[in-house]
GROMACS .gro file of C-alpha atoms in nm:
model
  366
    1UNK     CA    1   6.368 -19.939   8.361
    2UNK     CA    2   6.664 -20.144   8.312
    3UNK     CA    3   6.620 -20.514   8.371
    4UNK     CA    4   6.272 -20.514   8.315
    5UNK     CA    5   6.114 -20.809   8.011
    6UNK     CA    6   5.793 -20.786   8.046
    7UNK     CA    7   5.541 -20.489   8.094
    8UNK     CA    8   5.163 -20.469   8.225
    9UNK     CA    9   4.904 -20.249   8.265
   10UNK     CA   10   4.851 -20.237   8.672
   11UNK     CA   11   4.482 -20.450   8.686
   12UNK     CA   12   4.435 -20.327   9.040
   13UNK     CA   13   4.632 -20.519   9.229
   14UNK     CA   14   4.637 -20.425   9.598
   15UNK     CA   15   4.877 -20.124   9.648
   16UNK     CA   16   5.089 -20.344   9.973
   17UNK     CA   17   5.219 -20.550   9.671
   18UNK     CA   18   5.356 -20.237   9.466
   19UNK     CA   19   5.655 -20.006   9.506
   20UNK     CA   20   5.653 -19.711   9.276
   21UNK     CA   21   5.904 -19.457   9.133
   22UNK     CA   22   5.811 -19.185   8.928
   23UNK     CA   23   5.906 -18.934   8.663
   24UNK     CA   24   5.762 -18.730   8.383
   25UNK     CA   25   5.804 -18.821   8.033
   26UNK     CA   26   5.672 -18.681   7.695
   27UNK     CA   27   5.361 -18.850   7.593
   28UNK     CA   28   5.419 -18.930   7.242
   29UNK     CA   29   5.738 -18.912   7.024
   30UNK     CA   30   5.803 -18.539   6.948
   31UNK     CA   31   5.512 -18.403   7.140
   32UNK     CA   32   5.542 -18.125   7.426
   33UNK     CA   33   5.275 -18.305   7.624
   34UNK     CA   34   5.360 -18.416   7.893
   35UNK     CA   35   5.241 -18.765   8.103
   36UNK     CA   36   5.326 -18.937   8.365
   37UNK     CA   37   5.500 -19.304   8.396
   38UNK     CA   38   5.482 -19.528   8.731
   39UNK     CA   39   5.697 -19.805   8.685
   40UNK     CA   40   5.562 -20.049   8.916
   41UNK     CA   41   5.767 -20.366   9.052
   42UNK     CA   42   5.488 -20.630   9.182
   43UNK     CA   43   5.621 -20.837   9.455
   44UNK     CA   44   5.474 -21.155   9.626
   45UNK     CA   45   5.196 -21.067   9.867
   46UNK     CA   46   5.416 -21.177  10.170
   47UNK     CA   47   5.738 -21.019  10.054
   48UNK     CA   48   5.903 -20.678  10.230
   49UNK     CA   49   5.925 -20.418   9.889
   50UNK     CA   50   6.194 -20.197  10.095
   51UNK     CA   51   6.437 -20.489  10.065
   52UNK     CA   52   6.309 -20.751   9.781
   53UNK     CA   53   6.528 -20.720   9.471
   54UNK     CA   54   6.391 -21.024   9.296
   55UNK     CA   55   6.069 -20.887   9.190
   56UNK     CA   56   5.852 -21.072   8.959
   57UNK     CA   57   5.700 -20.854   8.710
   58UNK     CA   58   5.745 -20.504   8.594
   59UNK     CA   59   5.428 -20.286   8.545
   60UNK     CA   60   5.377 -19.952   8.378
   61UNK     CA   61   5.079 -19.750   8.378
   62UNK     CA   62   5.119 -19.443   8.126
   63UNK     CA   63   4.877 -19.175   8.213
   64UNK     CA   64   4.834 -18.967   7.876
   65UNK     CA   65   4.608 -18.627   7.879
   66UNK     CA   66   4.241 -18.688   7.790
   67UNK     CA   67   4.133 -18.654   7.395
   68UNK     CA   68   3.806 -18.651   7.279
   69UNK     CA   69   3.677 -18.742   6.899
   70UNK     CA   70   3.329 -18.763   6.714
   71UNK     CA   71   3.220 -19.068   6.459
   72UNK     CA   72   3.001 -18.880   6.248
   73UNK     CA   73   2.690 -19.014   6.089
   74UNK     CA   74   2.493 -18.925   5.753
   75UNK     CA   75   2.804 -18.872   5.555
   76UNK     CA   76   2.591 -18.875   5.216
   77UNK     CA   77   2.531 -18.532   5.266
   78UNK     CA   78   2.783 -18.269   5.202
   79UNK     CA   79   2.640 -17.949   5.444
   80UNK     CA   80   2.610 -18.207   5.735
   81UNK     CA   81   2.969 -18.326   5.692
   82UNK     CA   82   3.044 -17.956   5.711
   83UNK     CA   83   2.841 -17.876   6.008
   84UNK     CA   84   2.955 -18.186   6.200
   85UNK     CA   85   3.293 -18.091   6.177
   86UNK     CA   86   3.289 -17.758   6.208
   87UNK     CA   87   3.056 -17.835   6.554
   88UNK     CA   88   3.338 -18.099   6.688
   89UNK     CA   89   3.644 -17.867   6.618
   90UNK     CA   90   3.460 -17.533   6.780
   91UNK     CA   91   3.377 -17.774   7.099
   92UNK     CA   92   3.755 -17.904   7.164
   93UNK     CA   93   3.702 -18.271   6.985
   94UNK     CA   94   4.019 -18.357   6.817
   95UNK     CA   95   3.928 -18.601   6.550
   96UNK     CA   96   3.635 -18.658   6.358
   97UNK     CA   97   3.583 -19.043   6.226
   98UNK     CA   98   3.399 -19.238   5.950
   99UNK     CA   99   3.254 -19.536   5.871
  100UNK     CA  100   3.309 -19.863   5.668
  101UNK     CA  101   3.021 -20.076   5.559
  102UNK     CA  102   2.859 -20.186   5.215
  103UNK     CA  103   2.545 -20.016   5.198
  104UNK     CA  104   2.708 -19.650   5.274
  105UNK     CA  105   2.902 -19.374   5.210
  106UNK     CA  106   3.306 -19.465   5.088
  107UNK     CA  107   3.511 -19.427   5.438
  108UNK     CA  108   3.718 -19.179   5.279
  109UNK     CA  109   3.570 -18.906   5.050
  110UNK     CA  110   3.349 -18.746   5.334
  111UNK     CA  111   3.679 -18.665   5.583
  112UNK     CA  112   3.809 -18.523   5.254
  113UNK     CA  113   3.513 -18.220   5.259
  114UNK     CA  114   3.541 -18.261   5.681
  115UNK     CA  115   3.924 -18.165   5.640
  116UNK     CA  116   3.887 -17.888   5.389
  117UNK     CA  117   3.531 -17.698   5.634
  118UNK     CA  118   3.829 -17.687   5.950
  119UNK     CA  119   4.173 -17.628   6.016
  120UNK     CA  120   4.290 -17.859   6.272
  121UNK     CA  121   4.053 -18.120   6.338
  122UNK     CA  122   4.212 -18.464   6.227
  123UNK     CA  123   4.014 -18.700   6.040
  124UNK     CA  124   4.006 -19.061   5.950
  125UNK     CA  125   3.777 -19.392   5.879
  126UNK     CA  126   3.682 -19.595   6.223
  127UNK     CA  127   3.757 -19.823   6.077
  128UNK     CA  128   3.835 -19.997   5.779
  129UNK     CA  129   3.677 -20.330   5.744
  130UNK     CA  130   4.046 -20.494   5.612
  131UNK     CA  131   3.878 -20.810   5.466
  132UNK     CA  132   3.746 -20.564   5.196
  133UNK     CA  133   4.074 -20.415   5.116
  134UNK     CA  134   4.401 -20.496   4.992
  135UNK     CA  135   4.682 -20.350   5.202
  136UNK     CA  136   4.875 -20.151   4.930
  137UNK     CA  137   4.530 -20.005   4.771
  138UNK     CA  138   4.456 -19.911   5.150
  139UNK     CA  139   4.842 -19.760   5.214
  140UNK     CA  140   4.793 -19.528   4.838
  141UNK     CA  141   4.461 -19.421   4.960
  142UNK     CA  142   4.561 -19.342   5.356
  143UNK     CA  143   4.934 -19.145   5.190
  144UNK     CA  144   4.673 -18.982   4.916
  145UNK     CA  145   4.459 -18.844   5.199
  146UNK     CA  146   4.709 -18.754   5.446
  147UNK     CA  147   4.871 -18.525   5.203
  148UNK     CA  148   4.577 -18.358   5.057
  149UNK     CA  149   4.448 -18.336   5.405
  150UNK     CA  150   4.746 -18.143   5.517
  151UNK     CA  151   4.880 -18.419   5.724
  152UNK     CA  152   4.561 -18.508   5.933
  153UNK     CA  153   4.502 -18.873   5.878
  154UNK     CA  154   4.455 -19.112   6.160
  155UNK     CA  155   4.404 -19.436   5.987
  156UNK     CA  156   4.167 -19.648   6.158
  157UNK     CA  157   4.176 -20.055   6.128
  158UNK     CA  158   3.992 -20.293   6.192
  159UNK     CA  159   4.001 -20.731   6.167
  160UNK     CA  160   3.568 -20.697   5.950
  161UNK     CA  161   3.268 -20.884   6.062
  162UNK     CA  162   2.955 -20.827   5.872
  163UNK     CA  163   2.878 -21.157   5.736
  164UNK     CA  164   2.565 -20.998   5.529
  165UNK     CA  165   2.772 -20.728   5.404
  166UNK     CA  166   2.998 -20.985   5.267
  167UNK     CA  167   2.723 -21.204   5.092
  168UNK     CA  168   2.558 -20.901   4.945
  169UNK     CA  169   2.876 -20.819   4.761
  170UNK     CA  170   2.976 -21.217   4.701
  171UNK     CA  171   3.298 -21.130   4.890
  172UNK     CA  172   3.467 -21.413   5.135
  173UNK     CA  173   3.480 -21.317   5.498
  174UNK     CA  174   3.757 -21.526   5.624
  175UNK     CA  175   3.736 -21.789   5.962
  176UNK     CA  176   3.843 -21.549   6.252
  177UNK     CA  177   4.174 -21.733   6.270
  178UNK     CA  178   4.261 -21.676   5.971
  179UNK     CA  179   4.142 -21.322   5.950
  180UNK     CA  180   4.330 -21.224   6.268
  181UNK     CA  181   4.654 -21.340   6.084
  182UNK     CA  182   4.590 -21.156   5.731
  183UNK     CA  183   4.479 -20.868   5.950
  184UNK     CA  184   4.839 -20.817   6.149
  185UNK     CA  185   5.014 -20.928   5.781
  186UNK     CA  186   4.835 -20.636   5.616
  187UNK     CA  187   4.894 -20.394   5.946
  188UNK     CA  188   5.254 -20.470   5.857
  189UNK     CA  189   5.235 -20.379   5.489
  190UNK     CA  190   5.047 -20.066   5.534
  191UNK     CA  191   5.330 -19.950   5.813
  192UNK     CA  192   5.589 -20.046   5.585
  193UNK     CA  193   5.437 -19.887   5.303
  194UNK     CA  194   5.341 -19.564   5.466
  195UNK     CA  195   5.660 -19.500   5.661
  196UNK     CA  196   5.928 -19.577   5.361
  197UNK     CA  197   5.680 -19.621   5.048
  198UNK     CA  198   5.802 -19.975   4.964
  199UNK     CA  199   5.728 -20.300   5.160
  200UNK     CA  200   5.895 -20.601   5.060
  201UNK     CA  201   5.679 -20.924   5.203
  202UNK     CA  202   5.572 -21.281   5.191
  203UNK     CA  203   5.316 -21.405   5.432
  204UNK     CA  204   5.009 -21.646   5.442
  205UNK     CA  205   4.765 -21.432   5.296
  206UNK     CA  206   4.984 -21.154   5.119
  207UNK     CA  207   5.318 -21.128   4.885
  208UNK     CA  208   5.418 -20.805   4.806
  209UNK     CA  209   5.745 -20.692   4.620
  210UNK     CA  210   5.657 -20.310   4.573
  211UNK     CA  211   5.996 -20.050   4.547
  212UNK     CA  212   5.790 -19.734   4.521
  213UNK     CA  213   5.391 -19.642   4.638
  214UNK     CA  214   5.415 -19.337   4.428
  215UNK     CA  215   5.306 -19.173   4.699
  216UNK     CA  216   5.433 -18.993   5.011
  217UNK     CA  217   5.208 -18.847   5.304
  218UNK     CA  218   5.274 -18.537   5.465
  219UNK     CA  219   5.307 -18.695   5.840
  220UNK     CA  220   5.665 -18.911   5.884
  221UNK     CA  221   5.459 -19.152   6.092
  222UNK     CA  222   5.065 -19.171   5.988
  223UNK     CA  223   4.901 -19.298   6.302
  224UNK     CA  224   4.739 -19.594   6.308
  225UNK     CA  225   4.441 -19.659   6.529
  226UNK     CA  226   4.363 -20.057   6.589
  227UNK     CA  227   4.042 -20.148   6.731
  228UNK     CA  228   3.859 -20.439   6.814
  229UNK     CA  229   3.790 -20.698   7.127
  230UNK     CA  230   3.986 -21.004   7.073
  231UNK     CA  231   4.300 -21.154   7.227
  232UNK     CA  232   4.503 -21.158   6.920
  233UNK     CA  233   4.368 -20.864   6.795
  234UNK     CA  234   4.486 -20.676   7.156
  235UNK     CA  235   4.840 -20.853   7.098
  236UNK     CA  236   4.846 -20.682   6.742
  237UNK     CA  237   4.769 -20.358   6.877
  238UNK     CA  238   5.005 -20.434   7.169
  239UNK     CA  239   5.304 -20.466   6.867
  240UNK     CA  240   5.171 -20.213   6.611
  241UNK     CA  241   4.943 -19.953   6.695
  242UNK     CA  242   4.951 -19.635   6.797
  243UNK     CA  243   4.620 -19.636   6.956
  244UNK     CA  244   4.434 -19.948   7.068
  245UNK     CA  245   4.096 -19.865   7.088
  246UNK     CA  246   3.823 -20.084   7.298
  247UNK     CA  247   3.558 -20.170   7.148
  248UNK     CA  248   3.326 -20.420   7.429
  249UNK     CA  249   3.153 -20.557   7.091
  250UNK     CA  250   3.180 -20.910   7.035
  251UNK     CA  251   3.045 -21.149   6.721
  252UNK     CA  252   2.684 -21.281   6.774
  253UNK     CA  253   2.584 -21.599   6.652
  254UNK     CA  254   2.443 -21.420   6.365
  255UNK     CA  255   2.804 -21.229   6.289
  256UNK     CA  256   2.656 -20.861   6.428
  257UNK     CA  257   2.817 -20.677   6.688
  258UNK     CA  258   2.681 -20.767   7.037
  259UNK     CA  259   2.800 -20.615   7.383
  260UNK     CA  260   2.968 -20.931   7.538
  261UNK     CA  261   3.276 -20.775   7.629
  262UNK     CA  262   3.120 -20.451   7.814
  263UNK     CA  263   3.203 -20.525   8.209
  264UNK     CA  264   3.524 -20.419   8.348
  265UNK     CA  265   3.687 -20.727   8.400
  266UNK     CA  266   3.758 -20.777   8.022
  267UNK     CA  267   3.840 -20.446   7.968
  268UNK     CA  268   4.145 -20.478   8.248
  269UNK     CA  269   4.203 -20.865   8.103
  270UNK     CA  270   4.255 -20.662   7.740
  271UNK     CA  271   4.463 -20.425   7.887
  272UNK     CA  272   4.726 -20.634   8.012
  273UNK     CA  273   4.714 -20.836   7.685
  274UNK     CA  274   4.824 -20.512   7.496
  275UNK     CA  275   5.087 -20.402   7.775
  276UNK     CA  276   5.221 -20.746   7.751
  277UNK     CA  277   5.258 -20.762   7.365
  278UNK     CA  278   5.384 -20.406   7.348
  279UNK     CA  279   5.660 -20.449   7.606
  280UNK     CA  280   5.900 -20.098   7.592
  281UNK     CA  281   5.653 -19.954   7.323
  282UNK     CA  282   5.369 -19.921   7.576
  283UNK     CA  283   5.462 -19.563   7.674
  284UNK     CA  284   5.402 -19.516   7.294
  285UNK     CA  285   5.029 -19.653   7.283
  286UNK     CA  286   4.686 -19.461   7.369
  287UNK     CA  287   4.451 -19.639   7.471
  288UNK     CA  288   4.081 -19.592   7.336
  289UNK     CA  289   3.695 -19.634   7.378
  290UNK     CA  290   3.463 -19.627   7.160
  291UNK     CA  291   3.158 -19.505   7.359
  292UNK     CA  292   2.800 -19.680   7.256
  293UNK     CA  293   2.584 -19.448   7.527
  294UNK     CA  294   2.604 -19.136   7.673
  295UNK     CA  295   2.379 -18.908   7.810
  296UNK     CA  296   2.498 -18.600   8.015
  297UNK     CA  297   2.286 -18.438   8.260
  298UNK     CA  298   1.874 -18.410   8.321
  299UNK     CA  299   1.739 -18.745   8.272
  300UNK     CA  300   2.016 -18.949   8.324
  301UNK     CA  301   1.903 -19.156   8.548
  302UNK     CA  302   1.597 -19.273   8.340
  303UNK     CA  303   1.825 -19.327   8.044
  304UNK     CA  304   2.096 -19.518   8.262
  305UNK     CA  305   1.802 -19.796   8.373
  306UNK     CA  306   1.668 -19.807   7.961
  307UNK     CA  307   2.018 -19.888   7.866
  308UNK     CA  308   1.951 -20.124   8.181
  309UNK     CA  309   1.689 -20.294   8.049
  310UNK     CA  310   1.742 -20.309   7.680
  311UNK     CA  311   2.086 -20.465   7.732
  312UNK     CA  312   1.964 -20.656   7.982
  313UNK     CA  313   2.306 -20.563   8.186
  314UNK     CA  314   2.270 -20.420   8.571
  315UNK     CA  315   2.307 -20.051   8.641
  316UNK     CA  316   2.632 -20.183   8.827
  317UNK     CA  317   2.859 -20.309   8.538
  318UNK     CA  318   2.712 -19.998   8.324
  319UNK     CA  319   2.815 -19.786   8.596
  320UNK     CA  320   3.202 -19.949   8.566
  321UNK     CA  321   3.249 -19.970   8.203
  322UNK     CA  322   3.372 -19.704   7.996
  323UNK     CA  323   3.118 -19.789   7.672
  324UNK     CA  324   2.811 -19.590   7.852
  325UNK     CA  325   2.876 -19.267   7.984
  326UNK     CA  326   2.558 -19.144   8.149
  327UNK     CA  327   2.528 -18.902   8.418
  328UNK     CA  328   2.553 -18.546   8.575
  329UNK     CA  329   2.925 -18.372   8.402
  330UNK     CA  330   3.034 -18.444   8.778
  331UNK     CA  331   2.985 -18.781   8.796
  332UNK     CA  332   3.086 -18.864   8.381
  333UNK     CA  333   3.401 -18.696   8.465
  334UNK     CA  334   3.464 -18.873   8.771
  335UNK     CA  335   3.420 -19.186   8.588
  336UNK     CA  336   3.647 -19.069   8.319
  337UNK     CA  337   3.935 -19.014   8.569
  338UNK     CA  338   3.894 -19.291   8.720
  339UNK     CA  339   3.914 -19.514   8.420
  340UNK     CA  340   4.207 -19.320   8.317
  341UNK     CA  341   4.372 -19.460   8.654
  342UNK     CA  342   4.188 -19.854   8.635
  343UNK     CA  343   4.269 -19.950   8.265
  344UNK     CA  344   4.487 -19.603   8.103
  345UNK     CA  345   4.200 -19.528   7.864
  346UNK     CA  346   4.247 -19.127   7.810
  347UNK     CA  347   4.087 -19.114   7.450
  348UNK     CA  348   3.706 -19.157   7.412
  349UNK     CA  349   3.491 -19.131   7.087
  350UNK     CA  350   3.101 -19.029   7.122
  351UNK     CA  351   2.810 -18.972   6.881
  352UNK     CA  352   2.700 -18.666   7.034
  353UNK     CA  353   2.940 -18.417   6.974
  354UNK     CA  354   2.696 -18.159   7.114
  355UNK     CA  355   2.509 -18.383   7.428
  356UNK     CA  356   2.849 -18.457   7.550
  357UNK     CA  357   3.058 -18.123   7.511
  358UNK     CA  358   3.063 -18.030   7.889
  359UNK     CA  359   3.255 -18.347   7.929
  360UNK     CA  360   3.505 -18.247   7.698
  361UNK     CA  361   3.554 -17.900   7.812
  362UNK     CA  362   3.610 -17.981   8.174
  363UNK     CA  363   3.878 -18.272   8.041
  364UNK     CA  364   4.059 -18.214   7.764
  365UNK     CA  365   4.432 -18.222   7.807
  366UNK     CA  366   4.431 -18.286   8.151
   0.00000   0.00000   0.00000
């Protein structure tokens, strides 16, 4: 790897541009699981790679075993918290995430009673709206949780949209330029907070002079789960996260979430925008979808032309974007794998713990 100053996910480039060497590596920082990293040295269509030394660009593509998690839904009720999560952990899912939104349940309290019903499933909100929070108040809450958790937080972030949910509360919801940069200055704070419990910091949007949190958690390195669609956002993630998590949602004119940012293409264009901003760290990162369809099985072909339809989207990009996973285990799994090899995403989070378990089972930690 020596020599190399810059880093990119491979977008598919042809493979007569591409040498590769390869060796095993663990996949995350004290972990016995194991992955695999290509470093890749693209050279100019018409160059020979057996004897070109001047290569242009380094590429690695990190392939990390699958993981599956859950978002839950109807956290206002304490026995379906408990059933949820006992469900996801007995069917292999790793993780089981919250919400954040005025007009429901706090993002925190439910993975609390989630935590305490199982024994190893980690837990954690996906993800916080961070124009509602203040980055210490978040960093006591996320070091509260992980300890009384047992050290199972994965703390989930996020840049907040919801226009109405910020007029129902009177709150300001921030130009997206400046709520990109108060989003990376508070990603900075919480780090700093959570991995040495003081942050000492002066920024646009945030001044902090704090010696002590009060507070510890349990893990030496809480991790931290960005998500989101835009450019910056994919550079923060690219610098900070431990998982960058694709989202295909963009802002409608009316500040909802709309799927502008579904086809393939911008999923590969996002990808190189975080392999580029996290240069060495990349080997570090998983990368993540948050899945807004699936459908496994009998009747997937009916449901795969309705998603068709109501998105007004052709079977074709549904087909090549990881968002909608519809289709016979065969042929989700397929897809799966090959996503894994187009754009490194080996982490996926569904709604249907149960629909999709035969997925899960035939993937997980390969």
């Amino acid at each position: 790897m020596s020599g190399s100053s810059r880093i990119e996910r491979d977008g598919g480039a042809p493979p007569s541009r591409m040498w590769i060497d390869s060796y095993s590596m663990s996949h995350r920082k004290g972990s016995s699981s194991g992955c695999q990293l290509r470093v890749v040295k693209e050279c100019d269509t018409t160059c020979d790679a057996q004897r070109d030394t001047t290569a242009r660009v380094y590429r690695f593509d990190v392939t990390k075993p699958f993981r599956f998690a859950v978002q839950g839904r109807d956290f206002d009720d304490r026995e379906t918290v408990v059933a949820v999560a006992r469900q996801a952990e007995a069917l292999g899912y790793d993780e089981m995430f919250s919400y954040d939104h005025i007009g429901s349940v706090d993002p925190f309290l439910p993975l609390m009673v989630a935590a305490e019903a199982t024994i190893t499933l980690r837990v954690g909100p996906l993800v916080l709206n961070n124009e509602f929070h203040h980055p210490a108040l978040i960093a006591r809450t996320a070091a509260t949780v992980d300890r009384l958790t047992g050290g199972r937080l994965v703390l989930g972030l996020g840049t907040g949209y919801a226009q109405s949910e910020h007029d129902a509360i009177g709150m300001l919801l921030r130009e997206p330029r400046s709520r990109v940069t108060r989003f990376e200055e508070s990603v900075v704070v919480i780090r700093s907070l959570l991995d040495t419990g003081a942050a000492e910091f002066e920024g646009e949007h945030h001044r902090l002079a704090l010696d002590d949190l009060g507070v510890r958690p349990i893990q030496g390195h809480v991790p931290m789960l960005i998500g989101g669609h835009g450019k910056r956002v994919a550079g923060i993630a690219g610098r900070h996260a431990d998982i960058f998590q694709f989202t295909g949602l963009t802002q409608g004119d009316d500040g909802r979430p709309a799927p502008g940012g579904l086809a393939i293409e911008a999923v590969r264009e996002r990808s190189r925008m975080l392999a580029d901003a996290a240069g060495d760290r990349l080997v570090d990162i998983e990368s993540s979808a948050l899945v807004q369809v699936t459908h496994v099985g009998e009747g997937a072909a009916d449901q795969l032309q309705s998603t068709s339809r109501r998105w007004s989207m052709s079977v074709e990009l549904l087909n090549d974007t990881p968002f909608v996973l519809i289709g016979s285990v065969e042929q989700v799994v397929d897809k799966i794998e090959r996503l894994r090899d187009d754009v490194g995403i080996s982490h996926y989070v569904v709604r249907d713990p149960e629909g999709f378990a035969p997925v899960v089972a035939a993937l997980k930690g390969r």
